[in-house]
């Protein structure tokens, strides 16, 4: 079971969306909703992950928000520091730009951009070394689930990064369990299935680190206002990584409320 002191996280992954004018509008609408003061810092961590060229725009817009909303990079280079690596943004450069959080290992990066475990390990290692918080994504495909391999696949993905995380660095990691078959499909894992996998991830983490019982484990995959409350009610679901629904300020806000008030 999770430590009941874990503060939930609700993170919006905007993926390759939206156009700049819409990003501005989206974040301003969200800021307006936050002005209602219904979600305190202590109740829920909030974060959004825009495209890389909008990180600063969104960060600047959020400076006038009445509470902290972290701005998260969607990926980071496997290369460290600075250097001749055209097109790349390193963890050091994110840190230098005051971006303190990064998604690593999202299934879309694993599937379309060659993020193999050894590459993911390099990304995680450099991000942690720069002091960034890593939201590390894991999840099985439909085929793997149907073949009864879901637990093994997900636990292996967790173990994949263990060798590059020092004992003290585990507190910089947030896990996001996103079954691939639930991403963008409207098909959410049932709260029972999600809870069951989260409990196994929790046990796996406890074997790897003494911080295992306090690490947040987020669920992602078609999270929406309609299913957020029942997901939030599951003891080992400590938040949500939200794709499509985070592109609508009201929906994202309702999901945040669900986690802030159910936990
Ligand atoms: P959806 O919420 O659109 O299913 O996306 C989930 C996701 O991949 C978040 O990282």
XYZ file of N, CA and C and ligand atoms in Angstrom:
799
model
N 0.829 -1.213 0.000
C 0.000 0.000 0.000
C 0.863 1.262 0.000
N 0.301 2.324 -0.552
C 1.018 3.600 -0.554
C 1.057 4.190 0.840
N 2.083 4.958 1.075
C 2.134 5.781 2.263
C 1.051 6.854 2.090
N 0.210 7.025 3.111
C -0.921 7.951 2.932
C -0.467 9.408 2.894
N 0.822 9.646 3.148
C 1.292 11.031 3.103
C 1.719 11.458 1.695
N 1.615 10.568 0.725
C 2.040 10.956 -0.634
C 1.075 12.020 -1.175
N 1.630 13.156 -1.550
C 0.800 14.203 -2.168
C 0.570 13.815 -3.625
N -0.697 13.773 -4.068
C -0.921 13.363 -5.456
C -0.369 14.372 -6.476
N -0.144 13.860 -7.670
C 0.315 14.678 -8.788
C -0.728 14.584 -9.902
N -1.034 15.710 -10.509
C -1.823 15.669 -11.741
C -1.020 16.430 -12.797
N -0.633 15.696 -13.828
C 0.287 16.228 -14.841
C -0.388 16.163 -16.205
N -0.399 17.269 -16.910
C -0.975 17.298 -18.256
C 0.133 17.138 -19.286
N 0.047 16.098 -20.080
C 1.011 15.904 -21.165
C 0.348 16.376 -22.457
N 0.789 17.532 -22.922
C 0.150 18.120 -24.117
C 0.615 17.442 -25.403
N 1.625 16.589 -25.302
C 2.172 15.906 -26.486
C 2.488 16.931 -27.584
N 2.255 16.628 -28.883
C 2.635 17.568 -29.947
C 1.448 18.488 -30.259
N 1.002 19.194 -29.230
C -0.143 20.098 -29.280
C 0.157 21.287 -28.373
N -0.633 22.356 -28.440
C -1.435 22.841 -29.553
C -0.671 23.974 -30.226
N -1.297 24.738 -31.096
C -0.662 25.927 -31.674
C -0.471 26.955 -30.551
N 0.496 27.868 -30.747
C 0.890 28.775 -29.678
C -0.283 29.584 -29.099
N -1.114 30.091 -29.988
C -2.218 30.923 -29.513
C -3.153 30.099 -28.613
N -3.315 28.851 -28.967
C -4.192 27.986 -28.164
C -3.523 27.579 -26.853
N -2.201 27.439 -26.891
C -1.476 27.103 -25.661
C -1.642 28.230 -24.641
N -1.535 29.463 -25.151
C -1.688 30.634 -24.283
C -3.090 30.675 -23.682
N -4.060 30.427 -24.539
C -5.449 30.462 -24.088
C -5.706 29.361 -23.049
N -5.201 28.165 -23.360
C -5.399 27.020 -22.469
C -4.819 27.309 -21.083
N -3.618 27.827 -21.044
C -2.978 28.025 -19.742
C -3.655 29.172 -18.996
N -4.131 30.163 -19.734
C -4.832 31.267 -19.062
C -6.185 30.835 -18.521
N -6.871 29.989 -19.266
C -8.146 29.464 -18.745
C -7.901 28.641 -17.484
N -6.821 27.864 -17.512
C -6.509 27.026 -16.346
C -6.161 27.913 -15.133
N -5.403 28.960 -15.403
C -5.047 29.909 -14.325
C -6.291 30.520 -13.689
N -7.242 30.883 -14.553
C -8.517 31.450 -14.054
C -9.199 30.487 -13.100
N -9.234 29.222 -13.499
C -9.883 28.212 -12.653
C -9.130 28.066 -11.325
N -7.813 28.140 -11.392
C -7.033 28.014 -10.150
C -7.317 29.157 -9.186
N -7.746 30.298 -9.748
C -8.066 31.446 -8.891
C -9.217 31.171 -7.941
N -9.966 30.105 -8.205
C -11.056 29.758 -7.284
C -10.501 29.214 -5.960
N -9.167 28.972 -5.953
C -8.514 28.513 -4.719
C -9.078 27.222 -4.149
N -9.456 26.322 -5.030
C -10.050 25.072 -4.550
C -9.015 23.942 -4.439
N -7.830 24.165 -5.004
C -6.818 23.096 -4.976
C -5.544 23.659 -4.349
N -5.328 23.311 -3.101
C -4.162 23.885 -2.410
C -2.892 23.137 -2.811
N -1.780 23.787 -2.553
C -0.469 23.174 -2.821
C -0.345 21.846 -2.079
N -0.841 21.842 -0.836
C -0.689 20.656 0.005
C -1.557 19.502 -0.501
N -2.643 19.827 -1.191
C -3.558 18.770 -1.655
C -3.073 18.084 -2.917
N -2.371 18.811 -3.768
C -2.035 18.227 -5.075
C -0.907 18.999 -5.754
N 0.068 18.276 -6.286
C 1.053 18.897 -7.172
C 0.422 18.986 -8.554
N 0.609 20.104 -9.218
C 0.091 20.257 -10.578
C 1.246 20.521 -11.526
N 1.119 20.017 -12.751
C 2.187 20.227 -13.733
C 1.634 20.101 -15.140
N 2.261 20.809 -16.066
C 1.912 20.648 -17.481
C 3.188 20.459 -18.286
N 3.081 19.647 -19.333
C 4.239 19.361 -20.192
C 3.934 19.815 -21.620
N 4.295 21.054 -21.945
C 4.063 21.547 -23.314
C 5.182 21.119 -24.261
N 5.033 21.420 -25.529
C 6.115 21.172 -26.488
C 7.327 22.015 -26.080
N 8.519 21.596 -26.514
C 9.722 22.246 -25.982
C 9.775 23.739 -26.283
N 9.319 24.152 -27.487
C 9.434 25.582 -27.796
C 8.389 26.415 -27.065
N 7.467 25.780 -26.360
C 6.482 26.541 -25.574
C 6.775 26.489 -24.074
N 7.867 25.827 -23.683
C 8.142 25.685 -22.250
C 8.211 27.064 -21.567
N 8.902 27.986 -22.225
C 9.059 29.296 -21.586
C 7.818 30.125 -21.615
N 7.124 30.056 -22.725
C 5.860 30.799 -22.811
C 4.937 30.366 -21.676
N 4.816 29.055 -21.506
C 3.908 28.532 -20.475
C 4.440 28.877 -19.078
N 5.731 28.760 -18.916
C 6.318 29.097 -17.604
C 6.065 30.571 -17.269
N 6.240 31.439 -18.260
C 6.009 32.871 -18.015
C 4.545 33.136 -17.675
N 3.658 32.504 -18.437
C 2.223 32.704 -18.161
C 1.881 32.256 -16.743
N 2.544 31.198 -16.301
C 2.198 30.629 -14.984
C 2.805 31.414 -13.822
N 3.663 32.384 -14.151
C 4.249 33.176 -13.063
C 3.174 33.915 -12.286
N 2.088 34.284 -12.959
C 1.025 35.000 -12.236
C -0.040 34.056 -11.682
N 0.179 32.766 -11.759
C -0.820 31.849 -11.190
C -0.776 31.959 -9.665
N -1.885 31.640 -9.028
C -1.913 31.824 -7.570
C -1.364 30.617 -6.812
N -0.776 29.666 -7.548
C -0.115 28.538 -6.909
C 0.899 27.965 -7.899
N 1.735 27.068 -7.416
C 2.753 26.485 -8.287
C 2.127 25.501 -9.259
N 2.457 25.668 -10.523
C 2.149 24.650 -11.533
C 3.492 24.386 -12.223
N 4.039 23.210 -12.020
C 5.351 22.916 -12.592
C 5.258 22.798 -14.107
N 6.354 23.167 -14.764
C 6.413 23.032 -16.216
C 7.427 21.921 -16.530
N 6.982 20.960 -17.302
C 7.710 19.703 -17.488
C 8.134 19.560 -18.953
N 9.382 19.190 -19.188
C 9.807 18.877 -20.560
C 9.305 17.470 -20.907
N 8.970 17.267 -22.179
C 8.419 15.960 -22.585
C 9.504 14.921 -22.844
N 10.749 15.384 -22.924
C 11.856 14.477 -23.204
C 13.152 15.216 -22.913
N 14.255 14.488 -22.942
C 15.570 15.095 -22.735
C 16.575 14.308 -23.570
N 17.674 14.954 -23.885
C 18.701 14.271 -24.676
C 19.393 13.174 -23.874
N 19.899 12.187 -24.592
C 20.753 11.177 -23.937
C 22.167 11.717 -23.730
N 22.466 12.861 -24.374
C 23.790 13.463 -24.248
C 23.773 14.476 -23.097
N 24.877 14.567 -22.396
C 24.948 15.465 -21.238
C 25.583 16.805 -21.613
N 25.326 17.793 -20.793
C 26.031 19.068 -20.892
C 25.670 19.871 -22.125
N 26.714 20.425 -22.784
C 26.521 21.156 -24.031
C 27.454 20.527 -25.063
N 27.228 20.809 -26.325
C 28.138 20.243 -27.328
C 27.514 20.179 -28.703
N 28.225 19.528 -29.622
C 27.816 19.475 -31.022
C 26.824 18.330 -31.245
N 25.602 18.504 -30.776
C 24.560 17.485 -30.912
C 23.299 18.166 -31.438
N 23.291 18.395 -32.744
C 22.226 19.177 -33.368
C 20.841 18.646 -33.021
N 19.994 19.554 -32.618
C 18.597 19.197 -32.366
C 18.311 18.718 -30.966
N 19.344 18.578 -30.153
C 19.152 18.000 -28.813
C 19.060 19.073 -27.719
N 18.362 18.729 -26.655
C 18.312 19.588 -25.465
C 18.685 18.713 -24.268
N 19.786 19.052 -23.627
C 20.278 18.206 -22.526
C 19.599 18.563 -21.202
N 19.802 17.694 -20.237
C 19.281 17.951 -18.882
C 19.914 19.220 -18.316
N 21.197 19.427 -18.602
C 21.865 20.630 -18.090
C 21.222 21.892 -18.656
N 20.823 21.829 -19.946
C 20.199 23.012 -20.560
C 18.784 23.218 -20.020
N 18.076 22.141 -19.733
C 16.751 22.293 -19.107
C 16.910 22.971 -17.755
N 17.831 22.446 -16.981
C 18.082 22.996 -15.643
C 18.469 24.473 -15.735
N 19.320 24.781 -16.708
C 19.760 26.160 -16.908
C 18.590 27.085 -17.254
N 17.541 26.501 -17.856
C 16.347 27.279 -18.200
C 15.275 27.165 -17.119
N 15.656 26.673 -15.947
C 14.729 26.546 -14.807
C 13.576 25.583 -15.081
N 13.813 24.606 -15.937
C 12.842 23.514 -16.118
C 13.349 22.367 -15.247
N 12.559 22.028 -14.248
C 13.051 21.115 -13.188
C 12.459 19.712 -13.279
N 11.587 19.484 -14.255
C 10.892 18.193 -14.354
C 10.934 17.711 -15.797
N 10.998 16.397 -15.956
C 11.042 15.863 -17.324
C 10.369 14.486 -17.387
N 9.625 14.281 -18.481
C 9.067 12.950 -18.751
C 10.155 12.137 -19.447
N 10.322 10.897 -19.044
C 11.263 10.018 -19.758
C 10.593 8.656 -19.950
N 10.780 8.107 -21.139
C 10.301 6.747 -21.389
C 8.841 6.656 -21.792
N 8.250 7.769 -22.216
C 6.852 7.670 -22.663
C 6.750 6.634 -23.786
N 5.658 5.901 -23.821
C 5.538 4.818 -24.810
C 5.604 5.340 -26.245
N 5.175 6.599 -26.444
C 5.259 7.141 -27.809
C 6.720 7.363 -28.213
N 7.547 7.709 -27.268
C 8.975 7.843 -27.569
C 9.609 6.468 -27.742
N 9.176 5.521 -26.948
C 9.726 4.165 -27.100
C 9.342 3.620 -28.477
N 8.080 3.887 -28.888
C 7.597 3.292 -30.141
C 8.104 4.000 -31.400
N 8.078 5.342 -31.383
C 8.375 6.075 -32.628
C 9.778 6.651 -32.697
N 10.457 6.779 -31.574
C 11.728 7.509 -31.589
C 12.898 6.710 -31.029
N 12.723 5.408 -30.976
C 13.864 4.538 -30.664
C 14.358 4.594 -29.226
N 13.510 4.985 -28.295
C 13.962 5.024 -26.906
C 14.031 3.619 -26.308
N 15.145 2.990 -26.566
C 15.425 1.657 -26.019
C 15.889 1.811 -24.564
N 15.830 0.721 -23.800
C 16.240 0.834 -22.387
C 17.615 1.468 -22.170
N 18.604 1.164 -23.019
C 19.932 1.738 -22.756
C 19.938 3.251 -22.990
N 19.097 3.716 -23.904
C 19.007 5.163 -24.151
C 18.266 5.831 -22.991
N 17.194 5.181 -22.570
C 16.410 5.703 -21.442
C 17.298 5.818 -20.192
N 18.146 4.827 -19.995
C 19.037 4.868 -18.826
C 19.953 6.094 -18.867
N 20.462 6.398 -20.068
C 21.350 7.569 -20.166
C 20.573 8.846 -19.858
N 19.342 8.909 -20.394
C 18.520 10.101 -20.148
C 18.239 10.260 -18.658
N 17.857 9.155 -18.029
C 17.525 9.200 -16.598
C 18.764 9.604 -15.790
N 19.887 9.000 -16.125
C 21.120 9.275 -15.376
C 21.472 10.769 -15.418
N 21.437 11.343 -16.626
C 21.813 12.757 -16.741
C 20.777 13.666 -16.073
N 19.511 13.321 -16.244
C 18.459 14.160 -15.634
C 18.605 14.161 -14.114
N 18.827 12.988 -13.537
C 18.962 12.909 -12.077
C 20.215 13.651 -11.611
N 21.282 13.512 -12.378
C 22.530 14.178 -11.995
C 22.369 15.702 -11.981
N 21.485 16.204 -12.832
C 21.231 17.662 -12.849
C 20.222 18.069 -11.781
N 19.710 17.088 -11.052
C 18.744 17.417 -9.989
C 17.315 17.529 -10.471
N 17.052 17.110 -11.715
C 15.681 17.179 -12.220
C 14.832 16.083 -11.584
N 13.531 16.322 -11.532
C 12.587 15.267 -11.165
C 12.181 14.553 -12.453
N 12.284 13.241 -12.441
C 11.974 12.442 -13.630
C 10.613 11.771 -13.455
N 9.731 12.002 -14.410
C 8.464 11.255 -14.429
C 8.704 10.119 -15.416
N 8.939 8.942 -14.856
C 9.369 7.799 -15.664
C 8.146 6.963 -16.049
N 7.921 6.821 -17.371
C 6.703 6.166 -17.859
C 6.963 4.696 -18.202
N 6.033 3.871 -17.778
C 6.096 2.433 -18.070
C 4.711 1.978 -18.510
N 4.645 0.825 -19.154
C 3.325 0.313 -19.538
C 3.436 -0.749 -20.609
N 2.493 -1.671 -20.593
C 2.519 -2.794 -21.527
C 1.601 -2.551 -22.719
N 1.865 -3.263 -23.819
C 0.998 -3.193 -24.995
C -0.191 -4.133 -24.797
N -1.165 -4.019 -25.677
C -2.339 -4.899 -25.599
C -1.923 -6.353 -25.783
N -1.011 -6.559 -26.742
C -0.561 -7.926 -27.007
C 0.117 -8.530 -25.767
N 0.958 -7.733 -25.150
C 1.633 -8.224 -23.937
C 0.627 -8.530 -22.836
N -0.390 -7.673 -22.707
C -1.417 -7.939 -21.673
C -2.162 -9.231 -22.005
N -2.555 -9.358 -23.278
C -3.331 -10.557 -23.645
C -2.517 -11.839 -23.500
N -1.196 -11.705 -23.616
C -0.330 -12.879 -23.433
C 0.054 -13.116 -21.979
N -0.545 -12.328 -21.095
C -0.258 -12.519 -19.668
C 1.110 -12.008 -19.252
N 1.681 -11.083 -20.064
C 3.046 -10.615 -19.757
C 3.093 -9.221 -19.126
N 1.918 -8.663 -18.837
C 1.888 -7.252 -18.408
C 2.778 -7.005 -17.186
N 2.626 -7.829 -16.144
C 3.381 -7.582 -14.903
C 4.887 -7.632 -15.171
N 5.270 -8.675 -15.908
C 6.690 -8.878 -16.176
C 7.270 -7.698 -16.968
N 6.523 -7.235 -17.987
C 7.008 -6.133 -18.832
C 7.186 -4.870 -18.001
N 6.174 -4.564 -17.206
C 6.194 -3.309 -16.446
C 7.276 -3.359 -15.358
N 7.382 -4.476 -14.673
C 8.404 -4.573 -13.619
C 9.811 -4.545 -14.216
N 9.950 -5.119 -15.405
C 11.253 -5.045 -16.084
C 11.592 -3.593 -16.431
N 10.573 -2.840 -16.889
C 10.829 -1.437 -17.229
C 11.275 -0.656 -15.989
N 10.708 -0.993 -14.851
C 11.143 -0.334 -13.608
C 12.601 -0.743 -13.312
N 12.868 -2.038 -13.420
C 14.240 -2.516 -13.129
C 15.251 -1.945 -14.110
N 14.798 -1.656 -15.348
C 15.708 -1.124 -16.377
C 16.486 0.096 -15.903
N 15.849 0.913 -15.062
C 16.546 2.160 -14.679
C 17.276 2.033 -13.343
N 17.061 0.906 -12.647
C 17.590 0.807 -11.274
C 19.100 1.005 -11.215
N 19.803 0.519 -12.243
C 21.263 0.585 -12.177
C 21.794 2.010 -12.313
N 20.970 2.948 -12.786
C 21.496 4.307 -12.939
C 20.896 5.278 -11.920
N 20.239 4.738 -10.904
C 19.669 5.606 -9.863
C 20.399 5.311 -8.555
N 20.984 6.325 -7.942
C 21.655 6.091 -6.654
C 20.599 6.054 -5.541
N 21.013 5.563 -4.380
C 20.068 5.398 -3.266
C 19.320 6.700 -2.968
N 20.033 7.827 -3.008
C 19.390 9.107 -2.649
C 18.539 9.662 -3.780
N 18.780 9.176 -5.015
C 18.075 9.796 -6.155
C 16.653 9.274 -6.354
N 16.281 8.201 -5.660
C 14.928 7.677 -5.891
C 13.850 8.696 -5.550
N 14.169 9.625 -4.648
C 13.127 10.614 -4.315
C 12.896 11.610 -5.451
N 13.780 11.583 -6.470
C 13.591 12.462 -7.637
C 12.740 11.765 -8.719
N 12.241 10.575 -8.410
C 11.511 9.835 -9.448
C 10.036 9.690 -9.101
N 9.216 9.963 -10.102
C 7.778 9.723 -10.054
C 7.528 8.684 -11.143
N 6.772 7.648 -10.817
C 6.474 6.626 -11.825
C 5.114 6.932 -12.451
N 4.999 6.747 -13.766
C 3.682 6.864 -14.420
C 3.404 5.548 -15.143
N 2.376 4.849 -14.669
C 1.963 3.610 -15.343
C 0.917 3.956 -16.405
N 1.284 3.727 -17.653
C 0.374 4.033 -18.758
C 0.262 2.817 -19.671
N -0.773 1.988 -19.464
C -0.946 0.864 -20.384
C -1.161 1.405 -21.796
N -0.377 0.922 -22.746
C -0.376 1.522 -24.091
C -1.759 1.438 -24.732
N -2.466 0.342 -24.447
C -3.784 0.135 -25.055
C -4.828 1.112 -24.520
N -4.503 1.833 -23.457
C -5.456 2.791 -22.886
C -5.140 4.220 -23.304
N -4.019 4.411 -24.010
C -3.598 5.771 -24.357
C -4.324 6.261 -25.601
N -5.067 7.341 -25.431
C -5.741 7.974 -26.563
C -6.837 7.118 -27.182
N -7.241 6.072 -26.502
C -8.229 5.149 -27.074
C -9.611 5.331 -26.451
N -9.671 6.081 -25.343
C -10.933 6.213 -24.618
C -11.167 5.013 -23.709
N -10.300 3.991 -23.839
C -10.438 2.764 -23.043
C -9.535 2.893 -21.810
N -10.120 3.099 -20.657
C -9.292 3.212 -19.451
C -9.142 1.831 -18.828
N -8.026 1.605 -18.169
C -7.937 0.379 -17.369
C -8.997 0.500 -16.278
N -9.616 -0.599 -15.893
C -10.604 -0.516 -14.806
C -9.838 -0.120 -13.547
N -10.500 0.541 -12.609
C -9.796 0.908 -11.371
C -9.172 -0.318 -10.710
N -9.832 -1.473 -10.817
C -9.290 -2.700 -10.191
C -7.988 -3.117 -10.878
N -7.999 -3.112 -12.225
C -6.786 -3.500 -12.958
C -5.652 -2.506 -12.707
N -6.008 -1.218 -12.721
C -4.977 -0.202 -12.504
C -4.412 -0.342 -11.091
N -5.296 -0.468 -10.107
C -4.838 -0.613 -8.719
C -3.942 -1.846 -8.575
N -4.342 -2.931 -9.214
C -3.581 -4.164 -9.088
C -2.153 -3.969 -9.644
N -2.047 -3.318 -10.801
C -0.702 -3.083 -11.351
C 0.086 -2.100 -10.482
N -0.594 -1.074 -9.996
C 0.103 -0.095 -9.144
C 0.643 -0.770 -7.878
N -0.144 -1.690 -7.318
C 0.307 -2.390 -6.106
C 1.550 -3.222 -6.415
N 1.578 -3.827 -7.606
C 2.761 -4.627 -7.979
C 3.972 -3.723 -8.206
N 3.729 -2.579 -8.831
C 4.829 -1.621 -9.024
C 5.351 -1.179 -7.653
N 4.429 -0.918 -6.750
C 4.814 -0.486 -5.391
C 5.705 -1.554 -4.741
N 5.306 -2.815 -4.854
C 6.114 -3.891 -4.257
C 7.485 -3.951 -4.919
N 7.494 -3.796 -6.248
C 8.761 -3.810 -6.990
C 9.675 -2.674 -6.526
N 9.097 -1.500 -6.346
C 9.900 -0.347 -5.912
C 10.468 -0.573 -4.518
N 9.658 -1.179 -3.671
C 10.115 -1.413 -2.290
C 11.315 -2.348 -2.249
N 11.380 -3.230 -3.249
C 12.537 -4.128 -3.297
C 13.789 -3.396 -3.770
N 13.574 -2.316 -4.527
C 14.715 -1.603 -5.092
C 15.228 -0.497 -4.184
N 14.309 0.082 -3.407
C 14.691 1.255 -2.615
C 13.872 1.361 -1.337
N 14.500 1.896 -0.323
C 13.775 2.122 0.938
C 12.732 3.228 0.759
N 12.844 3.997 -0.317
C 11.867 5.070 -0.567
C 10.636 4.540 -1.306
N 10.615 3.225 -1.577
C 9.554 2.630 -2.400
C 8.139 2.912 -1.929
N 7.944 3.014 -0.618
C 6.564 3.211 -0.151
C 6.129 4.668 -0.244
N 7.060 5.577 -0.512
C 6.684 7.001 -0.566
C 6.750 7.576 -1.983
N 7.101 6.737 -2.963
C 7.213 7.271 -4.332
C 5.830 7.359 -4.983
N 5.503 8.494 -5.598
C 4.208 8.595 -6.270
C 4.155 7.703 -7.513
N 3.044 7.028 -7.693
C 2.816 6.220 -8.905
C 1.540 6.749 -9.565
N 1.712 7.373 -10.735
C 0.576 7.985 -11.436
C 0.001 6.998 -12.438
N -1.283 7.159 -12.716
C -1.912 6.367 -13.776
C -2.132 7.277 -14.986
N -1.904 6.733 -16.172
C -2.200 7.478 -17.403
C -2.836 6.567 -18.422
N -3.717 7.127 -19.238
C -4.419 6.350 -20.272
C -5.892 6.666 -20.212
N -6.305 7.643 -21.053
C -7.716 8.049 -21.136
C -8.309 8.477 -19.792
N -7.489 9.160 -18.991
C -8.053 9.741 -17.762
C -8.898 10.943 -18.163
N -10.103 11.017 -17.619
C -11.004 12.125 -17.915
C -11.825 12.431 -16.658
N -12.566 13.541 -16.666
C -13.330 13.881 -15.463
C -14.265 12.746 -15.050
N -14.786 12.011 -16.026
C -15.767 10.954 -15.723
C -15.155 9.774 -14.958
N -13.867 9.523 -15.120
C -13.307 8.365 -14.409
C -12.272 8.751 -13.336
N -12.028 10.060 -13.194
C -10.941 10.484 -12.293
C -11.227 10.149 -10.834
N -12.474 10.299 -10.399
C -12.760 10.098 -8.972
C -12.522 8.641 -8.590
N -12.987 7.713 -9.440
C -12.806 6.304 -9.047
C -11.340 5.873 -9.155
N -10.606 6.450 -10.093
C -9.167 6.142 -10.139
C -8.470 6.721 -8.901
N -8.863 7.954 -8.545
C -8.231 8.607 -7.387
C -8.531 7.855 -6.090
N -9.631 7.138 -6.066
C -10.009 6.411 -4.845
C -9.137 5.168 -4.628
N -8.396 4.741 -5.634
C -7.562 3.536 -5.482
C -6.339 3.865 -4.624
N -6.039 3.026 -3.641
C -4.998 3.381 -2.671
C -3.602 3.584 -3.261
N -3.261 2.845 -4.315
C -1.902 2.987 -4.849
C -1.832 3.872 -6.093
N -2.927 4.531 -6.433
C -2.886 5.489 -7.555
C -2.709 6.875 -6.946
N -1.525 7.427 -7.147
C -1.162 8.683 -6.484
C -1.209 9.870 -7.437
N -2.025 9.763 -8.466
C -2.130 10.892 -9.378
C -2.361 10.414 -10.796
N -2.350 11.388 -11.723
C -2.669 11.055 -13.115
C -1.733 11.778 -14.067
N -1.391 11.073 -15.150
C -0.696 11.685 -16.276
C -1.738 11.730 -17.400
N -2.155 12.948 -17.730
C -3.335 13.139 -18.563
C -2.928 13.646 -19.942
N -3.362 12.970 -20.981
C -3.075 13.421 -22.345
C -4.207 14.300 -22.858
N -5.060 13.714 -23.684
C -6.120 14.455 -24.376
C -6.913 15.408 -23.484
N -7.328 14.937 -22.319
C -8.180 15.769 -21.459
C -7.442 16.969 -20.873
N -6.100 16.953 -20.953
C -5.374 18.116 -20.416
C -5.366 19.279 -21.409
N -5.870 19.034 -22.624
C -5.936 20.116 -23.622
C -7.214 20.936 -23.470
N -8.024 20.569 -22.492
C -9.224 21.337 -22.170
C -9.087 21.767 -20.704
N -9.040 23.083 -20.480
C -8.736 23.580 -19.128
C -9.743 23.073 -18.101
N -11.021 23.079 -18.461
C -12.045 22.675 -17.488
C -11.909 21.194 -17.145
N -11.645 20.367 -18.154
C -11.497 18.927 -17.897
C -10.274 18.660 -17.024
N -9.183 19.311 -17.370
C -7.944 19.095 -16.607
C -8.153 19.535 -15.152
N -8.841 20.655 -15.008
C -9.114 21.170 -13.660
C -9.972 20.190 -12.864
N -10.979 19.632 -13.513
C -11.851 18.679 -12.797
C -11.074 17.435 -12.365
N -10.147 17.000 -13.215
C -9.325 15.835 -12.856
C -8.443 16.192 -11.642
N -7.878 17.388 -11.687
C -7.040 17.826 -10.560
C -7.872 17.890 -9.279
N -9.074 18.406 -9.401
C -9.961 18.461 -8.223
C -10.232 17.064 -7.680
N -10.486 16.129 -8.599
C -10.790 14.764 -8.173
C -9.644 14.201 -7.326
N -8.418 14.398 -7.780
C -7.287 13.855 -7.020
C -7.034 14.652 -5.742
N -7.180 15.970 -5.831
C -6.927 16.808 -4.650
C -7.920 16.478 -3.539
N -9.141 16.181 -3.916
C -10.183 16.040 -2.893
C -10.489 14.596 -2.521
N -10.082 13.633 -3.362
C -10.344 12.226 -3.034
C -9.213 11.662 -2.202
N -8.014 12.180 -2.412
C -6.848 11.602 -1.723
C -6.779 12.021 -0.269
P -4.536 10.111 -23.083
O -4.980 10.708 -21.761
O -4.858 10.983 -24.255
O -5.002 8.705 -23.224
O -2.935 10.060 -23.035
C -2.286 9.485 -21.964
C -0.844 9.771 -22.071
O -0.158 9.208 -22.902
C -0.275 10.777 -21.169
O 1.116 10.749 -21.194
